[in-house]
Every structure is written in structure tokens, then in C-alpha cells.
Coordinates of N, CA and C in Angstrom, one line a residue:
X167 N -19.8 -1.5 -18.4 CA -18.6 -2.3 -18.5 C -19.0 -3.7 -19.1
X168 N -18.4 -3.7 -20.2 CA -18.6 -5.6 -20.4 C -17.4 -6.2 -20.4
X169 N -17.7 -7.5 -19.8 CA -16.6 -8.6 -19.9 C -16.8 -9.5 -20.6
X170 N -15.9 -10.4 -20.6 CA -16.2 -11.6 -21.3 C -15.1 -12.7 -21.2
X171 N -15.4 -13.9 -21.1 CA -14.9 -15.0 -20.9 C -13.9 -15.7 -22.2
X172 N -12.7 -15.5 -21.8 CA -11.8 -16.2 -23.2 C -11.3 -17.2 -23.1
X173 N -11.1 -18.1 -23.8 CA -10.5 -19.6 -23.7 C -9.1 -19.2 -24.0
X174 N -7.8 -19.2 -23.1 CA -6.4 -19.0 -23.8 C -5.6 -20.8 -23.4
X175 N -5.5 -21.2 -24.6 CA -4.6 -22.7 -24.1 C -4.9 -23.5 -23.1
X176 N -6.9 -23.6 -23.2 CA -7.3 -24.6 -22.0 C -7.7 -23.5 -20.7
X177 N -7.2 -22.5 -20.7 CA -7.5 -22.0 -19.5 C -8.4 -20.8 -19.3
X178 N -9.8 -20.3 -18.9 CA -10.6 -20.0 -19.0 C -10.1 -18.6 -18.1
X179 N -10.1 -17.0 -18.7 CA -9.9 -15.7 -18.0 C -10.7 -14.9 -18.4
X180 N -11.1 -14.1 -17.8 CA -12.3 -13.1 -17.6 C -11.6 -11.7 -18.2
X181 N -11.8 -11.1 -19.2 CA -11.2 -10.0 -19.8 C -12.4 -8.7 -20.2
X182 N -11.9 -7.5 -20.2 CA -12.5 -6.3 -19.6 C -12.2 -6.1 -21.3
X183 N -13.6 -5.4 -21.9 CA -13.7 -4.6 -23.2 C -13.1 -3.6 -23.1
X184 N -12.4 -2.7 -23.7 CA -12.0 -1.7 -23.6 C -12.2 -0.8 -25.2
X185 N -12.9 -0.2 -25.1 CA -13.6 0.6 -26.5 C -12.5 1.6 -26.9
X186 N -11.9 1.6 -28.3 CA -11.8 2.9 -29.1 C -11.7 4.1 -28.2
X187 N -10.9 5.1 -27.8 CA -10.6 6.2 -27.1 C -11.8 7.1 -27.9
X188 N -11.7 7.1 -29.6 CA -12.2 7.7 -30.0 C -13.8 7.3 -30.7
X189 N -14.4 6.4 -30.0 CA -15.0 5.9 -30.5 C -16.5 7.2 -29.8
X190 N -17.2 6.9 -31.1 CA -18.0 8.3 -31.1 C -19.5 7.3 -30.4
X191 N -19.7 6.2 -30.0 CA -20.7 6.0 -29.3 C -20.8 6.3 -27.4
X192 N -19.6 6.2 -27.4 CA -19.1 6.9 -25.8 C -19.6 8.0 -25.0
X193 N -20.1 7.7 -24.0 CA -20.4 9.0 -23.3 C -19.1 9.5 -22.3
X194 N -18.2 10.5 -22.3 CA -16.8 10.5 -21.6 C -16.0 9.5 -21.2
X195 N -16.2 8.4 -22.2 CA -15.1 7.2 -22.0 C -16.0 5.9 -21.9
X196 N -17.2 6.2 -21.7 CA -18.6 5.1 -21.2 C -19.1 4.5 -22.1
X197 N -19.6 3.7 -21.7 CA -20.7 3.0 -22.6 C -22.2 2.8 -21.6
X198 N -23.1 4.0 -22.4 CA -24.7 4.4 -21.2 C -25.7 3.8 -22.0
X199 N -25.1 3.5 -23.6 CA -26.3 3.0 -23.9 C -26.6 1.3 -24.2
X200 N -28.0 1.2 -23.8 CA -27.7 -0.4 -23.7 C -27.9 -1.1 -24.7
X201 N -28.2 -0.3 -26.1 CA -28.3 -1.1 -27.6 C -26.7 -0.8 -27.9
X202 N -26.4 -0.2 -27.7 CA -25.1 -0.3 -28.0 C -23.9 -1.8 -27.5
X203 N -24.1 -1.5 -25.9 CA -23.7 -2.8 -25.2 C -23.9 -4.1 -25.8
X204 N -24.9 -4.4 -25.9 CA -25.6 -5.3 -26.7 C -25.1 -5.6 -28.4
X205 N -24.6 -4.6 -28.9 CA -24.0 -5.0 -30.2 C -22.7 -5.4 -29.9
X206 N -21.9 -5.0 -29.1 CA -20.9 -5.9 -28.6 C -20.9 -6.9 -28.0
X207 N -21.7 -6.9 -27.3 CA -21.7 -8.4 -26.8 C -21.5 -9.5 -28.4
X208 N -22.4 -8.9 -28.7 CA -22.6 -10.3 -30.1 C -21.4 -9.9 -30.8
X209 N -20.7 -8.8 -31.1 CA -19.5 -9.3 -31.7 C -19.0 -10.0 -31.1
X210 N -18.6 -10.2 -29.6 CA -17.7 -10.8 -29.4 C -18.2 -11.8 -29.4
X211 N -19.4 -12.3 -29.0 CA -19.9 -13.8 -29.0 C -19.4 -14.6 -30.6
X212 N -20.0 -13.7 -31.6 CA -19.6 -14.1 -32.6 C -18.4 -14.1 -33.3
X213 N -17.3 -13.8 -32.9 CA -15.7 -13.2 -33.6 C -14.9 -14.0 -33.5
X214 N -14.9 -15.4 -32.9 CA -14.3 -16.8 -33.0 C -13.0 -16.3 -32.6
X215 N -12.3 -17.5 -32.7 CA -10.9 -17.3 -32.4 C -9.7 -16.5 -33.0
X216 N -9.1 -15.7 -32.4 CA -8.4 -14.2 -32.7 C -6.9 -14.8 -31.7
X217 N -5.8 -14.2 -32.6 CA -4.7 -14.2 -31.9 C -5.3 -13.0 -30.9
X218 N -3.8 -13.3 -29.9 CA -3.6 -12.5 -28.4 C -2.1 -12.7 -28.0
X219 N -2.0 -11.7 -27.1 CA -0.3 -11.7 -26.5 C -0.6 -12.1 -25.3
X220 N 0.1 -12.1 -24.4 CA 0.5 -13.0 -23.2 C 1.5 -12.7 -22.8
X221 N 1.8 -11.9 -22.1 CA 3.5 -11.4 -21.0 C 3.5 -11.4 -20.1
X222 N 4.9 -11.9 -19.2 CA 4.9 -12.5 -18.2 C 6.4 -11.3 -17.6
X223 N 5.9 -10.4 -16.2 CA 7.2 -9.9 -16.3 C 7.1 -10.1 -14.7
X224 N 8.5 -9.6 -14.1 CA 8.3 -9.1 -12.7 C 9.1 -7.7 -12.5
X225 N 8.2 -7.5 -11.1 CA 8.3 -5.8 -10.7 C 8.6 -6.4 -9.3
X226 N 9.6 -5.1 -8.8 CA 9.8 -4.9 -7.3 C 8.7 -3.8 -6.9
X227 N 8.3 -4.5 -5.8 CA 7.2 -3.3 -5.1 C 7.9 -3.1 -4.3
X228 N 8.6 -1.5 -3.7 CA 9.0 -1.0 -2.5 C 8.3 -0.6 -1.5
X229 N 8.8 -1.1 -0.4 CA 7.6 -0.6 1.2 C 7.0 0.8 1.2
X230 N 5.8 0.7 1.2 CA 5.3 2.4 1.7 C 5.8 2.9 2.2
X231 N 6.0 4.4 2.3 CA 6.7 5.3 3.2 C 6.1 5.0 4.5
X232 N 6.6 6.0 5.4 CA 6.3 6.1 6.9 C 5.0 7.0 6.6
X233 N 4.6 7.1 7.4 CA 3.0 8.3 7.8 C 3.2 9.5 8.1
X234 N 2.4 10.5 7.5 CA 2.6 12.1 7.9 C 1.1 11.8 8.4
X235 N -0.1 12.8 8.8 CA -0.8 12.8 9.6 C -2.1 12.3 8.4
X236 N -2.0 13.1 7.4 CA -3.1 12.7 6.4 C -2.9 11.5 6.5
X237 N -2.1 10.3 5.6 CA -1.7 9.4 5.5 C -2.4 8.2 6.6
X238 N -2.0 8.5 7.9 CA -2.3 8.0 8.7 C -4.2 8.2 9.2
X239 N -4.6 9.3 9.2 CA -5.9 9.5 9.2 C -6.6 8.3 7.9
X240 N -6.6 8.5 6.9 CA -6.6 7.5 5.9 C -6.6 6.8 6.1
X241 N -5.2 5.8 6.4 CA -5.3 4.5 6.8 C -6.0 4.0 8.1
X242 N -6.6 4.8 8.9 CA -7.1 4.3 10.1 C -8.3 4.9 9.9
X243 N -9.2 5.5 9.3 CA -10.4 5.5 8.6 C -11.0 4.3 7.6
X244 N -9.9 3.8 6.8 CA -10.1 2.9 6.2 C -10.5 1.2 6.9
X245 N -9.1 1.3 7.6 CA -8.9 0.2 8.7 C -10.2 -0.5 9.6
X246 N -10.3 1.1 10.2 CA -10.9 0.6 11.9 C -11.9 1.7 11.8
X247 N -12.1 2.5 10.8 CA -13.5 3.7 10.8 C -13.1 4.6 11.8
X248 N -12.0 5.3 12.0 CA -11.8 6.1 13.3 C -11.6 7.7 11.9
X249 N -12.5 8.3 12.9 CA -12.6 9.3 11.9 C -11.4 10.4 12.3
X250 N -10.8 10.8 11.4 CA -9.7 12.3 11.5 C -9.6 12.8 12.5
X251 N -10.0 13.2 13.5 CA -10.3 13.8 14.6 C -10.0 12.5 15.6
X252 N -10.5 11.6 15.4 CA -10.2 10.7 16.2 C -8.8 10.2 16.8
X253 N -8.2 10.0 15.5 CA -6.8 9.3 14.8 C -5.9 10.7 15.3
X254 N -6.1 11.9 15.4 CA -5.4 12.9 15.6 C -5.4 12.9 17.4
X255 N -6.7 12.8 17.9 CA -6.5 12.2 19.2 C -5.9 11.6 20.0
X256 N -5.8 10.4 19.5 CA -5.1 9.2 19.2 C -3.7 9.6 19.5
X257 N -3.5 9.9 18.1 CA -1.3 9.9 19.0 C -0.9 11.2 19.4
X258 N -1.9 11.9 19.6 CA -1.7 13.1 20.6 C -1.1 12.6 22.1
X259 N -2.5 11.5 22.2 CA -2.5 10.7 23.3 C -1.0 9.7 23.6
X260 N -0.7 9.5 22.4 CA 0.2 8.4 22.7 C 2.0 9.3 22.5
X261 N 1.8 10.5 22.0 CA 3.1 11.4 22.1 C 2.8 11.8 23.6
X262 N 1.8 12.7 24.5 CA 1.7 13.0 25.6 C 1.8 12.1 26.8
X263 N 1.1 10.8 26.4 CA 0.8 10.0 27.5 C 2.0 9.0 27.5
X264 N 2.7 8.9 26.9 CA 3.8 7.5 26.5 C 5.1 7.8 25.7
X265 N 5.2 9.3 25.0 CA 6.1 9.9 24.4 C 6.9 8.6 23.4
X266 N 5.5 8.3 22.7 CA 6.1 6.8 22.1 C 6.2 6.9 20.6
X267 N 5.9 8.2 20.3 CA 5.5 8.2 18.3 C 6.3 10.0 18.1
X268 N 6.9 10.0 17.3 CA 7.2 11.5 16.8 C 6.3 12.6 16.5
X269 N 6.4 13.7 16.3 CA 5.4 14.8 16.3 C 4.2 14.6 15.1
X270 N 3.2 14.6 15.4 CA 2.2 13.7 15.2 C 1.1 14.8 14.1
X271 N 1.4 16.2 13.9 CA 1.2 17.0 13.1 C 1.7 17.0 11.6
X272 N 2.8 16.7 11.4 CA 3.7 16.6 10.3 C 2.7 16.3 9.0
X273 N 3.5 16.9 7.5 CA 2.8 16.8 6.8 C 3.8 16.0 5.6
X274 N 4.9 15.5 6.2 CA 5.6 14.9 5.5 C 6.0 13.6 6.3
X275 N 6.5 12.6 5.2 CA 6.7 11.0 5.1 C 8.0 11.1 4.8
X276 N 9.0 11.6 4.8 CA 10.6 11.3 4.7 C 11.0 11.5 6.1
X277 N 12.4 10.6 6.0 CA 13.2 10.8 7.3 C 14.4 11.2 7.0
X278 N 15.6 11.9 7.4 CA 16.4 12.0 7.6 C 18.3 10.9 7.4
X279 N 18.8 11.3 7.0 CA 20.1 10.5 7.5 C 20.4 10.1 8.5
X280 N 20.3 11.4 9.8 CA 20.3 11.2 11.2 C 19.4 10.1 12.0
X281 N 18.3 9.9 11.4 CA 17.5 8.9 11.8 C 17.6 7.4 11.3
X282 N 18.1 8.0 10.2 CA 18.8 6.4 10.0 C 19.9 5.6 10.7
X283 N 20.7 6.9 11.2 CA 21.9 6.5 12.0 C 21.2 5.9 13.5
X284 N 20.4 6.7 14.1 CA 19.6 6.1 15.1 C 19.0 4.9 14.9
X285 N 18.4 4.5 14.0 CA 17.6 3.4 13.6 C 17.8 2.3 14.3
X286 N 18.8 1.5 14.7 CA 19.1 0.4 15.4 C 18.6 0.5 16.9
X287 N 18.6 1.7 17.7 CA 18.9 1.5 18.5 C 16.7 1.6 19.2
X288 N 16.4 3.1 17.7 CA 14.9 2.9 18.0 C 13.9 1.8 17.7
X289 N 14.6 0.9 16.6 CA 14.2 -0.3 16.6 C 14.0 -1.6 17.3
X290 N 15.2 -1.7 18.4 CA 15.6 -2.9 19.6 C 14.1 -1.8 20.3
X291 N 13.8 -0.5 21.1 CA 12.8 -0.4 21.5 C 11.5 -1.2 20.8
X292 N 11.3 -0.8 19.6 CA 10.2 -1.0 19.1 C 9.4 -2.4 19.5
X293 N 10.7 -3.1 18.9 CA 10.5 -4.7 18.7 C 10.5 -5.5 20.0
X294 N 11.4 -4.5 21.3 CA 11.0 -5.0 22.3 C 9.6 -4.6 23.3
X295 N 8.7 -3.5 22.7 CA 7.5 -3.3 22.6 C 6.4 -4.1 22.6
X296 N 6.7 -4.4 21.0 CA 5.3 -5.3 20.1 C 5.6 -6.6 20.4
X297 N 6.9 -6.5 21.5 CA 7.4 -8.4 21.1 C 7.1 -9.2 19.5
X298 N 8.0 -8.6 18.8 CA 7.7 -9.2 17.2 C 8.9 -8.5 16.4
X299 N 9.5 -9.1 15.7 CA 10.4 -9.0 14.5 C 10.5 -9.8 13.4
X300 N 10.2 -9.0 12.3 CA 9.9 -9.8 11.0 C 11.5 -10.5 10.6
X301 N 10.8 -11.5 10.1 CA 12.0 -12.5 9.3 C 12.6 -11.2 8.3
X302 N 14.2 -11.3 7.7 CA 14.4 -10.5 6.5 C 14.3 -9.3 7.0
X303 N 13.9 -8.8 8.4 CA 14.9 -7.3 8.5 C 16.2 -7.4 8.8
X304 N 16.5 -6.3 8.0 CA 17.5 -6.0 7.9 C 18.3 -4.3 8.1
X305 N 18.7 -3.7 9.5 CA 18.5 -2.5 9.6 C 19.9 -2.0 8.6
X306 N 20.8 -2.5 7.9 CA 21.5 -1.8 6.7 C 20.7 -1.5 5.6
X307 N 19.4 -1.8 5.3 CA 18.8 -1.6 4.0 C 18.4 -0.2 4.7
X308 N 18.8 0.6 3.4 CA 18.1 2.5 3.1 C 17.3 2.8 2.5
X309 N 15.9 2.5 2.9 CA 14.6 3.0 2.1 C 14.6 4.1 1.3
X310 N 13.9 4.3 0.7 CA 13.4 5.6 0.1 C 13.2 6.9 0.7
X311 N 12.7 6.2 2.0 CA 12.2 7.2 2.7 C 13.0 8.2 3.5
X312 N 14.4 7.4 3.7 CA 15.7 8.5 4.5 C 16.6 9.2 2.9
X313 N 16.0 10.1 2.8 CA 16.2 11.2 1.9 C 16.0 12.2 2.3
X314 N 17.4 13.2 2.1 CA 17.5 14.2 2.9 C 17.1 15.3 1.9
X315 N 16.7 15.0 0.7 CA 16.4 15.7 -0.4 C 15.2 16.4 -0.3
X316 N 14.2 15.6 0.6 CA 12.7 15.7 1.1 C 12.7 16.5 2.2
X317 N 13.6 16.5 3.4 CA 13.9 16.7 4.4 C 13.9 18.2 4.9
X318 N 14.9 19.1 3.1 CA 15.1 20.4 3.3 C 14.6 21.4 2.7
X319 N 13.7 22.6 3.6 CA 13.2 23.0 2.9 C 14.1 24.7 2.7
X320 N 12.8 25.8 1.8 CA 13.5 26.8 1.7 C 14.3 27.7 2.6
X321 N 13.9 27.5 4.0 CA 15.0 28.0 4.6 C 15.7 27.0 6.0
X322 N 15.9 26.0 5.1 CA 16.7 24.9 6.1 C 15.9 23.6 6.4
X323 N 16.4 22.8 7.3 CA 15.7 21.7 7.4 C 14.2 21.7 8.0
X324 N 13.4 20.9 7.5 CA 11.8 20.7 7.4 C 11.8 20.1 8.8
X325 N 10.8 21.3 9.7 CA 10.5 21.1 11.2 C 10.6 19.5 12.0
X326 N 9.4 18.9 11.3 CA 8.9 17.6 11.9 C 8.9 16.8 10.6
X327 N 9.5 16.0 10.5 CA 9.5 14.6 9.4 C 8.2 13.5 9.6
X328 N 8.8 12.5 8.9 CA 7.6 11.3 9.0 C 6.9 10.8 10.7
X329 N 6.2 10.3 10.9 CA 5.5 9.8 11.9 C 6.5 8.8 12.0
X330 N 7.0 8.4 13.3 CA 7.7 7.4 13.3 C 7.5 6.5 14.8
X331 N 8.0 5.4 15.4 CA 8.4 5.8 17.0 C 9.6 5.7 17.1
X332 N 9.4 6.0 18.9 CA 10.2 6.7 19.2 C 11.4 5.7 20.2
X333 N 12.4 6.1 20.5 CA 13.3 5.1 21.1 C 12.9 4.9 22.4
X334 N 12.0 4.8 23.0 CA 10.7 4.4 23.9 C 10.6 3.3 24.5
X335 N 11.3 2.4 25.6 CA 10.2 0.9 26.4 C 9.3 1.6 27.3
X336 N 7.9 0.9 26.8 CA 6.9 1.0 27.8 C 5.9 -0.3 27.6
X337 N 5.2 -0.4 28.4 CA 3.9 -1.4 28.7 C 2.9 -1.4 27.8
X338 N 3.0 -1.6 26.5 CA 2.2 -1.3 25.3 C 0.8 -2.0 26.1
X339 N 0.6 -2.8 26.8 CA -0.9 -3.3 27.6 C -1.5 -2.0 27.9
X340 N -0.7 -1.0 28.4 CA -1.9 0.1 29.2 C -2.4 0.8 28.1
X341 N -2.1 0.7 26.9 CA -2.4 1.2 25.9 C -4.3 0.9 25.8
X342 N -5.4 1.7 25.1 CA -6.3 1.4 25.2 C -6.0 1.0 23.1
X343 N -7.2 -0.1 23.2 CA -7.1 -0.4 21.8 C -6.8 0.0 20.8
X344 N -7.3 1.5 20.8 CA -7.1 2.1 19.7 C -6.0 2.7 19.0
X345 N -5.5 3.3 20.9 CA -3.9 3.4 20.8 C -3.0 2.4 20.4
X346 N -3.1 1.1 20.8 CA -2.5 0.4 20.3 C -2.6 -0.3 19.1
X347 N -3.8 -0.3 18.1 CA -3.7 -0.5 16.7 C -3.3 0.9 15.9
X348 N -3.2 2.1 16.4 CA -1.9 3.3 15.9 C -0.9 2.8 16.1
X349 N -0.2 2.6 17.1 CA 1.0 2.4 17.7 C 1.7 1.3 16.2
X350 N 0.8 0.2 16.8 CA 1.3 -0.5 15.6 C 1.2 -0.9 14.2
X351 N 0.1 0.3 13.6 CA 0.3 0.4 12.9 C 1.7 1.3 12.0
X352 N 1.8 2.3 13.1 CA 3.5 3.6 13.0 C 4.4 2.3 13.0
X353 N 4.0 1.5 13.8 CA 5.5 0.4 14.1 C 5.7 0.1 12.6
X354 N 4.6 -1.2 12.0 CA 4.8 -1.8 11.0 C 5.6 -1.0 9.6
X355 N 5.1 0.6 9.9 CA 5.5 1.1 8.6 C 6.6 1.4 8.5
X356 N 7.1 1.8 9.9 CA 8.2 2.1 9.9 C 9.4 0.7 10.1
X357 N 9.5 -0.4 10.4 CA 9.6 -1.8 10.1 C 10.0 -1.7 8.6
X358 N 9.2 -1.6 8.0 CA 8.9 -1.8 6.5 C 10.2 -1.0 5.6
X359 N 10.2 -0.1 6.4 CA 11.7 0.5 6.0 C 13.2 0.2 6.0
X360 N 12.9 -1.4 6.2 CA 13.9 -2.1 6.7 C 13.8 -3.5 6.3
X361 N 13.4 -3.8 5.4 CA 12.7 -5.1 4.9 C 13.2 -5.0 3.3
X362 N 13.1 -6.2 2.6 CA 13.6 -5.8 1.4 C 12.1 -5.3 0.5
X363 N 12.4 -5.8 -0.9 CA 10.8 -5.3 -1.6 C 10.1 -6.3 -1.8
X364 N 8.8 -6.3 -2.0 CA 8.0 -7.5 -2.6 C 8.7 -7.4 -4.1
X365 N 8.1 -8.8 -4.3 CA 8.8 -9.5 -6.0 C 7.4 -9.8 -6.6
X366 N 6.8 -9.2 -7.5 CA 5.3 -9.8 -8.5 C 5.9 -10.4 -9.6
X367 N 5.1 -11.1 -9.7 CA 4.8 -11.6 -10.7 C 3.7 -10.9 -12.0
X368 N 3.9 -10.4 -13.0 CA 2.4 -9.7 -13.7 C 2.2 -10.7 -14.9
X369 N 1.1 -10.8 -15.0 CA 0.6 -11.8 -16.8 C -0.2 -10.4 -16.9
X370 N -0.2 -10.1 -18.3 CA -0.8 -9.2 -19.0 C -1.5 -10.1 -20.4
X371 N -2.9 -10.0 -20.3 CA -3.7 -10.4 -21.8 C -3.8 -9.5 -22.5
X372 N -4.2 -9.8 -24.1 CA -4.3 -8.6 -24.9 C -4.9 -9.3 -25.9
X373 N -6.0 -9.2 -26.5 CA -7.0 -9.4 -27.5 C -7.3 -8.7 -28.5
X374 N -6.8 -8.0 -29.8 CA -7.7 -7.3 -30.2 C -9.1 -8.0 -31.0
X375 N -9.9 -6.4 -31.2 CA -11.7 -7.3 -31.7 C -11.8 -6.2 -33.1
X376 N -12.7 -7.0 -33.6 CA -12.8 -7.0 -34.8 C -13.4 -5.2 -35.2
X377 N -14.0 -4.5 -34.2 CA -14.2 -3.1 -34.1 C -12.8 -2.3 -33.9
X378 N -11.9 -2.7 -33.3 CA -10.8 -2.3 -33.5 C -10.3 -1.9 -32.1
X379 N -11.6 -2.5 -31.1 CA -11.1 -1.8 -29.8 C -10.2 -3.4 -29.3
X380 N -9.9 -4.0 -27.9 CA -9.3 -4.8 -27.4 C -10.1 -5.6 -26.2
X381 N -10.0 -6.3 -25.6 CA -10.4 -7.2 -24.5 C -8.8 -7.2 -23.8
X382 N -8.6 -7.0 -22.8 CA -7.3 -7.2 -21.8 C -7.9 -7.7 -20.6
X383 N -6.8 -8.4 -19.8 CA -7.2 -8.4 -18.6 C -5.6 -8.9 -17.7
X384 N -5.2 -8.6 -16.6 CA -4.1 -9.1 -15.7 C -4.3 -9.2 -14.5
X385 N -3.3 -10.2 -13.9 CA -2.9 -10.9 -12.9 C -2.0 -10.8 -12.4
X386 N -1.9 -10.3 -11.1 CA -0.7 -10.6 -10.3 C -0.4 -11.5 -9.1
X387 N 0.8 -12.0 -9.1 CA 1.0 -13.3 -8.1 C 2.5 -12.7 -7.7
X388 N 2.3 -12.9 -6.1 CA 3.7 -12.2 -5.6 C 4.5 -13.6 -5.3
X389 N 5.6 -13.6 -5.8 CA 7.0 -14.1 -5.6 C 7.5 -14.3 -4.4
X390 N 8.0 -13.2 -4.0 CA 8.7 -13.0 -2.1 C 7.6 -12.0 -1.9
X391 N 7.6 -12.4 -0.9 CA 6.4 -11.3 0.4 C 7.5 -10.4 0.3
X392 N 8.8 -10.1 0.8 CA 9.4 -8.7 1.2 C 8.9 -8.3 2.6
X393 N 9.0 -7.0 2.5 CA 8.3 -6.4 3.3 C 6.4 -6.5 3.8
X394 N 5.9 -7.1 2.7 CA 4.7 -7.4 3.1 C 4.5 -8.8 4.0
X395 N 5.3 -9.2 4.4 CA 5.5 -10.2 5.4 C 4.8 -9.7 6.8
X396 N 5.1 -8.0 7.1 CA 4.9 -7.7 8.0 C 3.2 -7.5 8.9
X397 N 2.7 -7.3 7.1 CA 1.1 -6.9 6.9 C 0.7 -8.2 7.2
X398 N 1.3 -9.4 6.5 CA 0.5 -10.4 6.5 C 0.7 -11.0 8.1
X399 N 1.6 -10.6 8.8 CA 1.9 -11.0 10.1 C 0.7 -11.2 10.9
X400 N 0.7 -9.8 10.7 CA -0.7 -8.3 11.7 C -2.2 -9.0 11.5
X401 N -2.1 -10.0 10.2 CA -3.9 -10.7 10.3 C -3.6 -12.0 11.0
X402 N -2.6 -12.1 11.2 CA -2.3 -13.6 11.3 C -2.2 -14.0 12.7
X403 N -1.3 -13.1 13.4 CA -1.3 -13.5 14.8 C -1.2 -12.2 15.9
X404 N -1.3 -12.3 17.1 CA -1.6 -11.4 17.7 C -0.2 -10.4 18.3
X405 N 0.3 -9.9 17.9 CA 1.1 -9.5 17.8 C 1.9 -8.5 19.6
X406 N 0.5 -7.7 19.6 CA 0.6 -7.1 21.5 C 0.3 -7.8 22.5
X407 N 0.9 -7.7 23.3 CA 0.1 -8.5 24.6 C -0.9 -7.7 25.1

């Protein structure tokens, strides 16, 4: 991989070579050899100043869905290193012992209409749980994720839907740690479904070089947190008692 440093209007950005698709020095897209590397470097060292583009756009990022079991194993392997097995443990424990999270096998992330209609009332639980509600919820917003289109399968509606909780008060303290970084992690996502979207901001560079291949590089800067208000909450302050 080479980079390289470009001057654009005073301001100094780090941009990624990007070679010819068809360029016949390539090993499956690569560059393995190092006299090769090396002749680019010096073009670009030597190729002086070259127009470039610059665009500036914004995108809505919408909240992640809710959790089906994979999903969740992933994110709590990633998280906190609890391995598959573990994380399956986990809200076994917290459907049997606390009946606080939906059926915890599922292989799907949509919810229902019906659960949308519930929504208000499993949420006052939730929030009166974690003790915490994000600024900008809003339970009239309809995620993506209450689509009944996902919901039905070939012979009628699909058993168990997204991981979600459940319309449940209990003493999230007796919870042992682990249960309760699941717990709220199902909270937050499902939260999220009720929040508006993040706003980015993107710059995109674009360089072409004198071999014909390009130098690019981008940036993103978020506008409104959105729904990532919630994530940013969760490092911030302590959210369970």
C-alpha cells in the first residue's frame, strides 16, 4: 500500500494510491513487488502539481437494526470477548431468570407492526430499568426495522423476530455484569429504533497520476449524532446502577 502526502489549499491530507484495475504489474489487485513500489513512489515524488476534485456531500446513516442471535454474539465478542456460547448463555439466563429480553434463538432482526403498537409501553419499562433516556427519542418514528415484509414467511408469520426487551420492571442490580452489558446492549439497539438518523458529513479527494492510476482519500465528520447519541452515552456515563 502506498500513501502519500498532498498539499490541497494549505492543507496537508494523506491519500491512498490506487493502481490501474488492469494494471499488469499487480498480483490480484496488489502491489508484492518492492521495485515496483519504489517506481511510484518517485513518480509521485516527482509529478508536481496536478489538478484534483474535492466534494463535499451529506448522507443520513439510519440506526442499526435490533439483534437476531448471530448479530449479537458478534457484537459481544467484539465488545467484551464473550465467546458464542457464552452470549447464548447469557440471555438464556436473562429470558429464564428475569423474562427481560425476547426469544433469544431467533435468526432474524425485524419487528412487526404489532410491536410497534406496543412500543410505548415496553419502552416506559426499559427506560425505567436503565434509568436513562436519550435526548431526541421519539416513539412515533418507524424504523426500518418494524417491517412486516421481513416478518412473513412461506407459510405465515416468522416464529420469533428480532431480540428485543421485554415489557419487564426489575432490579437490573441483581443482574451479574455480563448480563447486564447484554441487557443493555438489546436496550440501546432497540432505543435506536426510535431516534432519528445520524447526519455525515463526507469530503471525497481525487487526484489523478501521471500512470493513469489516482491518489484518493475521505473524511467523514458527523453533523447530528441522531441516534448515535445513545452509543456515545454508554462510554460516557454509567448508565445501570
Amino acid at each position: 500500500t502506498i500513501n502519500a502526502k498532498v498539499n490541497v489549499d494549505g492543507t496537508e491530507i494523506m491519500a491512498k494510491y490506487n493502481p490501474k484495475k488492469d494494471d499488469p504489474n499487480l498480483d490480484d489487485g496488489r502491489i508484492l513487488q518492492k521495485k515496483y513500489a519504489e517506481e511510484i513512489l518517485q513518480m509521485l515524488t516527482t509529478m508536481g502539481e496536478k489538478p484534483c476534485s474535492v466534494t463535499v456531500k451529506q448522507e443520513k446513516e439510519q440506526p442499526p437494526l435490533p439483534f437476531n442471535l448471530v448479530e449479537l454474539q458478534s457484537y459481544c465478542e467484539k465488545k467484551w470477548g464473550y465467546s458464542p456460547s457464552d452470549t447464548l448463555k447469557i440471555t438464556q439466563s436473562l429470558r429464564d431468570n428475569y423474562s427481560a429480553i425476547s426469544y433469544n434463538r431467533t435468526d432474524c432482526q425485524y419487528l412487526s407492526s404489532d410491536q410497534f403498537n406496543e412500543a410505548p409501553d415496553v419502552m416506559a419499562s426499559v427506560v425505567k430499568n436503565i434509568n436513562y433516556k436519550p435526548k431526541g427519542m421519539d416513539m412515533t418514528i418507524r424504523s426500518r426495522a418494524f417491517d412486516d415484509a421481513y416478518v412473513q414467511g412461506d407459510g405465515g408469520a416468522v416464529a420469533h423476530l428480532a431480540i428485543i426487551p421485554q415489557q419487564v420492571e426489575f432490579d437490573v442490580s441483581k443482574l451479574t455484569a455480563s448480563e447486564r452489558n447484554v441487557y443493555l446492549a438489546i436496550c440501546q439497539y432497540y432505543m435506536a429504533q426510535f431516534m432519528p438518523p445520524a447526519v455525515k458529513q463526507i469530503t471525497s479527494f481525487e487526484m489523478d497520476t501521471p500512470d493513469g492510476a489516482s491518489l484518493k482519500a475521505s473524511s467523514t465528520k458527523i453533523l447530528e449524532q441522531g441516534y448515535r447519541v445513545i452509543f456515545r452515552d454508554a462510554e460516557e456515563v454509567e448508565l445501570l446502577p
